[in-house]
Short mmCIF file of C-alpha atoms and ligand atoms in Angstrom, two decimals:
data_model
loop_
_atom_site.label_atom_id
_atom_site.label_comp_id
_atom_site.label_asym_id
_atom_site.label_seq_id
_atom_site.Cartn_x
_atom_site.Cartn_y
_atom_site.Cartn_z
CA ALA A 16 0.00 0.00 0.00
CA LYS A 17 2.87 2.31 0.93
CA ASN A 18 4.50 1.60 -2.38
CA SER A 19 1.44 2.39 -4.46
CA GLY A 20 1.09 5.61 -2.46
CA ARG A 21 4.56 6.68 -3.44
CA ASN A 22 3.86 5.80 -7.06
CA ARG A 23 0.79 7.90 -6.96
CA PHE A 24 2.79 10.91 -5.76
CA ALA A 25 5.38 10.32 -8.45
CA TRP A 26 2.56 10.26 -10.99
CA PHE A 27 1.16 13.52 -9.64
CA ASP A 28 4.58 15.19 -9.89
CA LEU A 29 4.91 14.05 -13.45
CA SER A 30 1.47 15.25 -14.50
CA MET A 31 1.99 18.58 -12.72
CA GLU A 32 5.27 19.02 -14.51
CA ARG A 33 3.62 18.26 -17.85
CA GLU A 34 0.89 20.74 -17.07
CA LEU A 35 3.42 23.45 -16.25
CA GLN A 36 5.29 22.72 -19.45
CA ALA A 37 2.08 22.91 -21.49
CA ARG A 38 1.23 26.23 -19.84
CA ASN A 39 4.69 27.62 -20.59
CA GLU A 40 4.38 26.58 -24.22
CA LEU A 41 1.03 28.35 -24.41
CA GLU A 42 2.49 31.48 -22.82
CA VAL A 43 5.41 31.65 -25.26
CA GLY A 44 3.09 30.90 -28.16
CA LEU A 45 0.63 33.56 -27.07
CA ARG A 46 3.31 36.23 -26.98
CA ASN A 47 3.90 35.65 -30.71
CA ALA A 48 0.28 34.95 -31.59
CA ILE A 49 -0.98 38.41 -30.62
CA PRO A 50 1.20 40.51 -33.01
CA ARG A 51 0.65 37.90 -35.74
CA GLN A 52 -3.11 38.30 -35.28
CA GLU A 53 -3.62 34.59 -34.64
CA ILE A 54 -6.03 35.65 -31.90
CA VAL A 55 -9.10 36.43 -33.95
CA PRO A 56 -12.63 37.60 -33.23
CA TYR A 57 -15.53 35.16 -33.53
CA PHE A 58 -19.04 36.57 -33.59
CA GLU A 59 -22.07 35.28 -31.69
CA GLN A 60 -25.48 36.53 -32.79
CA GLN A 61 -27.58 38.59 -30.38
CA ILE A 62 -31.30 38.61 -31.10
CA ASP A 63 -33.98 41.14 -30.25
CA LEU A 64 -36.50 38.76 -28.68
CA THR A 65 -39.51 41.00 -29.31
CA THR A 66 -38.94 41.30 -33.08
CA GLY A 67 -36.84 38.17 -33.67
CA ARG A 68 -34.34 40.36 -35.52
CA LEU A 69 -30.57 40.20 -35.32
CA SER A 70 -29.44 43.15 -33.17
CA GLY A 71 -25.69 42.58 -33.17
CA PHE A 72 -22.91 40.26 -32.04
CA GLU A 73 -20.80 39.42 -29.03
CA VAL A 74 -17.11 39.32 -29.95
CA LEU A 75 -15.39 36.21 -28.56
CA ALA A 76 -11.65 35.50 -28.76
CA ARG A 77 -10.36 32.42 -30.59
CA TRP A 78 -6.76 31.36 -31.13
CA GLU A 79 -6.16 29.99 -34.61
CA HIS A 80 -3.15 27.89 -33.64
CA ALA A 81 -0.92 26.68 -36.49
CA THR A 82 -0.70 23.09 -35.22
CA ARG A 83 -3.33 22.75 -32.50
CA GLY A 84 -6.28 24.17 -34.41
CA LEU A 85 -8.84 26.43 -32.80
CA ILE A 86 -8.23 27.12 -29.08
CA VAL A 87 -11.06 28.43 -26.88
CA PRO A 88 -10.58 31.47 -24.61
CA ASP A 89 -10.86 29.63 -21.28
CA THR A 90 -7.46 28.11 -22.16
CA PHE A 91 -5.57 31.31 -22.95
CA ILE A 92 -7.43 34.34 -21.49
CA PRO A 93 -6.34 33.45 -17.90
CA ILE A 94 -2.71 33.22 -19.11
CA ALA A 95 -3.06 36.54 -20.92
CA GLU A 96 -4.44 38.09 -17.71
CA GLU A 97 -1.67 36.70 -15.47
CA THR A 98 1.10 37.83 -17.80
CA GLY A 99 -0.27 41.26 -18.64
CA MET A 100 -0.75 40.34 -22.32
CA ILE A 101 -4.52 40.81 -22.03
CA ALA A 102 -4.29 44.53 -22.81
CA ASP A 103 -2.63 44.00 -26.21
CA LEU A 104 -4.78 40.97 -26.94
CA SER A 105 -7.96 42.88 -26.23
CA LEU A 106 -7.05 45.92 -28.34
CA SER A 107 -5.90 43.71 -31.25
CA LEU A 108 -9.20 41.84 -31.11
CA MET A 109 -11.20 45.08 -31.06
CA ARG A 110 -9.24 46.46 -34.02
CA GLN A 111 -9.98 43.35 -36.10
CA ALA A 112 -13.64 43.23 -35.05
CA PHE A 113 -14.26 46.96 -35.66
CA LEU A 114 -12.62 46.83 -39.11
CA ALA A 115 -14.81 43.88 -40.06
CA ALA A 116 -18.04 45.29 -38.64
CA LYS A 117 -17.87 48.95 -39.61
CA ASP A 118 -19.45 48.27 -43.01
CA TRP A 119 -22.17 45.99 -41.70
CA ASP A 120 -25.71 47.30 -41.28
CA ALA A 121 -25.56 50.39 -39.06
CA ALA A 122 -28.19 48.95 -36.71
CA LEU A 123 -25.86 46.10 -35.69
CA SER A 124 -23.94 46.54 -32.42
CA LEU A 125 -20.84 44.82 -31.07
CA SER A 126 -20.34 43.67 -27.48
CA VAL A 127 -16.75 43.13 -26.39
CA ASN A 128 -15.47 41.56 -23.18
CA ILE A 129 -13.04 43.40 -20.91
CA SER A 130 -11.03 41.74 -18.13
CA PRO A 131 -11.23 43.44 -14.73
CA SER A 132 -7.46 43.94 -14.76
CA GLN A 133 -7.83 46.22 -17.79
CA LEU A 134 -9.76 48.66 -15.60
CA ARG A 135 -6.51 49.35 -13.73
CA ASP A 136 -5.02 51.00 -16.82
CA ALA A 137 -5.69 54.73 -16.58
CA TRP A 138 -5.29 54.99 -20.38
CA LEU A 139 -7.76 52.24 -21.27
CA ALA A 140 -10.53 54.58 -22.41
CA GLN A 141 -8.14 56.59 -24.60
CA LYS A 142 -6.76 53.38 -26.14
CA ILE A 143 -10.23 52.08 -27.00
CA ILE A 144 -11.33 55.44 -28.40
CA LYS A 145 -8.15 55.50 -30.54
CA VAL A 146 -9.03 52.10 -32.03
CA LEU A 147 -12.55 53.34 -32.73
CA THR A 148 -11.23 56.47 -34.47
CA GLU A 149 -8.61 54.57 -36.50
CA THR A 150 -11.05 51.92 -37.68
CA GLY A 151 -14.01 54.25 -38.22
CA PHE A 152 -16.35 52.13 -36.09
CA PRO A 153 -18.90 54.36 -34.28
CA ALA A 154 -18.76 54.43 -30.47
CA SER A 155 -22.56 54.36 -30.38
CA ARG A 156 -22.50 50.80 -31.78
CA LEU A 157 -20.15 49.51 -29.07
CA GLU A 158 -21.06 47.85 -25.80
CA ILE A 159 -18.45 46.75 -23.26
CA GLU A 160 -19.10 43.72 -21.02
CA ILE A 161 -17.53 43.53 -17.58
CA THR A 162 -17.63 40.61 -15.14
CA GLU A 163 -16.57 40.22 -11.54
CA THR A 164 -14.66 42.90 -9.85
CA ALA A 165 -11.08 42.79 -8.86
CA LEU A 166 -11.82 46.32 -10.06
CA PHE A 167 -13.03 47.14 -6.58
CA ASP A 168 -9.41 47.43 -5.47
CA ASN A 169 -9.40 50.79 -7.27
CA LEU A 170 -13.02 51.69 -7.79
CA PRO A 171 -12.44 55.43 -8.37
CA LEU A 172 -10.08 54.64 -11.27
CA ALA A 173 -12.54 52.13 -12.75
CA GLN A 174 -15.32 54.70 -12.43
CA SER A 175 -13.27 57.36 -14.17
CA ILE A 176 -12.33 55.03 -17.07
CA VAL A 177 -15.96 53.99 -17.46
CA GLY A 178 -17.02 57.65 -17.30
CA SER A 179 -14.72 58.50 -20.23
CA LEU A 180 -16.07 55.58 -22.25
CA LYS A 181 -19.68 56.53 -21.58
CA ASN A 182 -18.99 60.15 -22.51
CA GLN A 183 -18.17 58.84 -26.00
CA GLY A 184 -21.51 57.03 -26.17
CA ILE A 185 -20.15 53.55 -25.43
CA ARG A 186 -22.56 51.39 -23.40
CA LEU A 187 -21.70 49.19 -20.43
CA ALA A 188 -23.10 45.73 -19.62
CA LEU A 189 -22.73 43.71 -16.41
CA ASP A 190 -21.85 40.18 -17.58
CA ASP A 191 -22.60 36.83 -15.87
CA PHE A 192 -25.15 38.44 -13.56
CA GLY A 193 -26.28 36.17 -10.72
CA THR A 194 -22.98 34.35 -10.32
CA GLY A 195 -20.63 34.90 -7.39
CA TYR A 196 -18.56 37.39 -9.32
CA SER A 197 -21.38 39.56 -10.49
CA SER A 198 -24.15 40.56 -8.15
CA LEU A 199 -26.35 43.28 -6.77
CA ALA A 200 -23.65 45.42 -5.16
CA HIS A 201 -21.88 45.75 -8.52
CA LEU A 202 -24.95 47.37 -10.04
CA ARG A 203 -24.36 50.44 -7.91
CA ALA A 204 -20.60 50.63 -8.37
CA LEU A 205 -20.64 51.44 -12.07
CA PRO A 206 -23.25 53.04 -14.37
CA PHE A 207 -24.38 49.92 -16.24
CA ASP A 208 -26.76 50.15 -19.20
CA ARG A 209 -27.64 46.46 -19.36
CA ILE A 210 -27.59 43.22 -17.37
CA LYS A 211 -26.60 39.88 -18.89
CA ILE A 212 -28.09 36.86 -17.11
CA ASP A 213 -25.51 34.10 -16.81
CA LYS A 214 -26.07 31.10 -19.05
CA SER A 215 -26.02 28.67 -16.11
CA PHE A 216 -29.49 29.94 -15.09
CA ILE A 217 -30.88 30.13 -18.61
CA MET A 218 -29.73 26.65 -19.63
CA SER A 219 -31.46 25.04 -16.64
CA MET A 220 -34.58 27.21 -16.35
CA THR A 221 -37.01 24.76 -17.95
CA GLU A 222 -35.98 21.84 -15.70
CA ASN A 223 -35.10 23.64 -12.50
CA THR A 224 -37.61 25.77 -10.59
CA GLU A 225 -34.91 27.66 -8.68
CA SER A 226 -33.24 28.71 -11.92
CA ALA A 227 -36.59 29.79 -13.34
CA ALA A 228 -37.33 31.82 -10.19
CA ILE A 229 -33.93 33.51 -10.37
CA VAL A 230 -34.40 34.41 -14.04
CA THR A 231 -37.85 35.83 -13.25
CA ALA A 232 -36.45 37.86 -10.36
CA ILE A 233 -33.61 39.27 -12.47
CA THR A 234 -35.97 40.36 -15.25
CA ARG A 235 -38.17 42.14 -12.66
CA LEU A 236 -35.08 43.79 -11.19
CA GLY A 237 -34.18 44.98 -14.69
CA ASP A 238 -37.69 46.41 -15.07
CA SER A 239 -37.57 48.34 -11.82
CA LEU A 240 -34.04 49.64 -12.42
CA ASN A 241 -34.86 50.43 -16.05
CA LEU A 242 -32.02 48.20 -17.22
CA PRO A 243 -32.59 46.08 -20.33
CA ILE A 244 -31.67 42.39 -20.07
CA THR A 245 -29.74 40.03 -22.32
CA ALA A 246 -30.07 36.29 -21.66
CA GLU A 247 -27.14 34.14 -22.76
CA GLY A 248 -27.11 30.38 -23.35
CA ILE A 249 -30.48 30.00 -25.10
CA GLU A 250 -30.38 26.53 -26.64
CA ASP A 251 -34.02 25.78 -27.37
CA ILE A 252 -37.29 27.40 -28.36
CA ALA A 253 -39.05 26.60 -25.07
CA VAL A 254 -36.51 28.73 -23.22
CA GLU A 255 -36.77 31.50 -25.78
CA GLU A 256 -40.55 31.59 -25.39
CA ARG A 257 -40.37 31.75 -21.61
CA LEU A 258 -37.88 34.60 -21.78
CA ARG A 259 -40.05 36.50 -24.24
CA GLY A 260 -42.98 36.00 -21.86
CA LEU A 261 -40.90 37.52 -19.07
CA GLY A 262 -40.22 40.56 -21.22
CA CYS A 263 -36.52 39.80 -21.61
CA GLY A 264 -35.26 42.12 -24.39
CA LYS A 265 -32.35 40.29 -25.99
CA GLY A 266 -31.03 36.76 -26.22
CA GLN A 267 -28.09 34.82 -27.55
CA GLY A 268 -27.14 31.16 -27.64
CA TYR A 269 -26.65 28.08 -29.76
CA LEU A 270 -30.32 28.21 -30.82
CA TYR A 271 -29.37 31.08 -33.13
CA GLY A 272 -25.92 29.81 -34.03
CA ARG A 273 -22.47 29.10 -32.70
CA PRO A 274 -19.90 31.88 -32.56
CA THR A 275 -18.26 31.99 -35.99
CA SER A 276 -15.48 33.63 -38.02
CA ILE A 277 -15.52 36.98 -39.82
CA ALA A 278 -15.88 35.21 -43.19
CA ASN A 279 -18.86 33.10 -42.06
CA THR A 280 -20.48 36.09 -40.38
CA ARG A 281 -20.17 38.08 -43.62
CA ARG A 282 -21.86 35.22 -45.49
CA LEU A 283 -24.70 35.15 -42.97
CA LEU A 284 -25.17 38.90 -43.26
CA ALA A 285 -25.07 38.82 -47.06
CA GLU A 286 -27.89 36.22 -47.08
CA ARG A 287 -29.96 38.54 -44.91
CA ARG A 288 -29.03 41.65 -46.91
CA LEU A 289 -27.37 43.23 -43.87
CA LEU A 290 -24.03 43.95 -45.50
P1 C2E B 326 -18.83 34.88 -21.70
O1 C2E B 326 -18.47 36.30 -21.90
O2 C2E B 326 -19.82 34.55 -20.64
O3 C2E B 326 -19.26 34.36 -23.15
C1 C2E B 326 -20.28 33.42 -23.36
C2 C2E B 326 -19.70 32.04 -23.55
O4 C2E B 326 -20.80 31.13 -23.64
C3 C2E B 326 -18.95 31.87 -24.87
O5 C2E B 326 -17.94 30.91 -24.65
C4 C2E B 326 -20.01 31.31 -25.80
O6 C2E B 326 -19.45 30.58 -26.87
C5 C2E B 326 -20.75 30.42 -24.84
N1 C2E B 326 -22.13 30.18 -25.26
C6 C2E B 326 -22.92 31.04 -25.93
N2 C2E B 326 -24.14 30.52 -26.16
C7 C2E B 326 -24.13 29.29 -25.60
C8 C2E B 326 -25.12 28.24 -25.49
O7 C2E B 326 -26.25 28.33 -25.97
N3 C2E B 326 -24.76 27.12 -24.82
C9 C2E B 326 -23.51 26.98 -24.30
N4 C2E B 326 -23.23 25.83 -23.67
N5 C2E B 326 -22.57 27.94 -24.36
C10 C2E B 326 -22.86 29.08 -25.01
P2 C2E B 326 -16.45 31.15 -25.11
O8 C2E B 326 -16.41 31.82 -26.44
O9 C2E B 326 -15.72 29.86 -24.93
O10 C2E B 326 -15.91 32.21 -24.07
C11 C2E B 326 -15.71 31.85 -22.73
C12 C2E B 326 -15.38 33.06 -21.91
O11 C2E B 326 -14.10 33.60 -22.27
C13 C2E B 326 -16.36 34.23 -22.13
O12 C2E B 326 -17.51 34.00 -21.36
C14 C2E B 326 -15.53 35.39 -21.61
O13 C2E B 326 -15.60 35.47 -20.21
C15 C2E B 326 -14.12 34.99 -22.01
N6 C2E B 326 -13.71 35.73 -23.21
C16 C2E B 326 -13.94 35.46 -24.52
N7 C2E B 326 -13.41 36.41 -25.31
C17 C2E B 326 -12.81 37.31 -24.49
C18 C2E B 326 -12.09 38.54 -24.70
O14 C2E B 326 -11.87 39.01 -25.82
N8 C2E B 326 -11.64 39.19 -23.58
C19 C2E B 326 -11.89 38.72 -22.32
N9 C2E B 326 -11.41 39.43 -21.28
N10 C2E B 326 -12.55 37.57 -22.09
C20 C2E B 326 -13.03 36.88 -23.16
CA1 CA B 327 -19.55 38.17 -22.26
CA1 CA B 328 -21.50 34.50 -19.24
CA1 CA B 329 -17.83 34.61 -18.37
#
């Protein structure tokens, strides 16, 4: 028994070492991938639930890796955050997305995700506004999504950055609402224009009464605070219908389509005469 215990530890050491090595490879790779624009924007449709019309897209990062194929953000965003590369990654992604989307139908908006650590950069607003100016994408079509809030370690700075962004007409959404990182107190900290209900509640709301109650409560909260709601993670029509019944304004999820590349998004827009 003792022996097998020791073997088990040896195995753990080995797998931890492999994991560290894999992480290091990703970190080195990421450093080159950003300037080479291998981190590309994918677009997920956002639907106006009252009209059924496409209202815009959420921009989601993907790494088009030369040998490993498409890598999802949960694998590399945390590394980018820990190493400080997230700032460059984020601005590169915005530049690519704005250039692609500026000629799309003027009614279509873009929602981009910002890491809390980016709200510690006093120049963030200026940097984003510069990318908007250089690409010719209108600030009024941009929404910025923020989750959790390591930003509370310097709330005045975060508030001032957000103030500059909002002065330009950029809107602000509180992402993943209802999860531990994103809750009621955050609604008062920053001047949000929208709440996004986390997909964990939406995906379970037809089977789980607690989830359904939480979704109902959040939509009522949105009503009383005059904050429109986006529901993420809509996978079937039953959920869509319940959300419409609750007066939820916008929705996104696999029901409408998976996040997809610039080229595929252009094709989709051409079919709908939205180019
Ligand atoms: P998020 O902002 O909550 O984005 C929604 C995630 O849910 C996306 O995963 C999307 O593909 C997925 N999703 C959308 N609809 C459905 C559905 O119907 N069912 C299911 N099961 N999933 C759905 P993705 O693209 O893997 O992104 C994961 C997270 O990575 C995002 O969560 C966001 O927090 C982060 N992320 C992505 N791009 C960026 C970025 O450019 N900057 C930052 N800071 N974070 C990003
Ligand atoms: Ca988001
Ligand atoms: Ca979410
Ligand atoms: Ca998230």
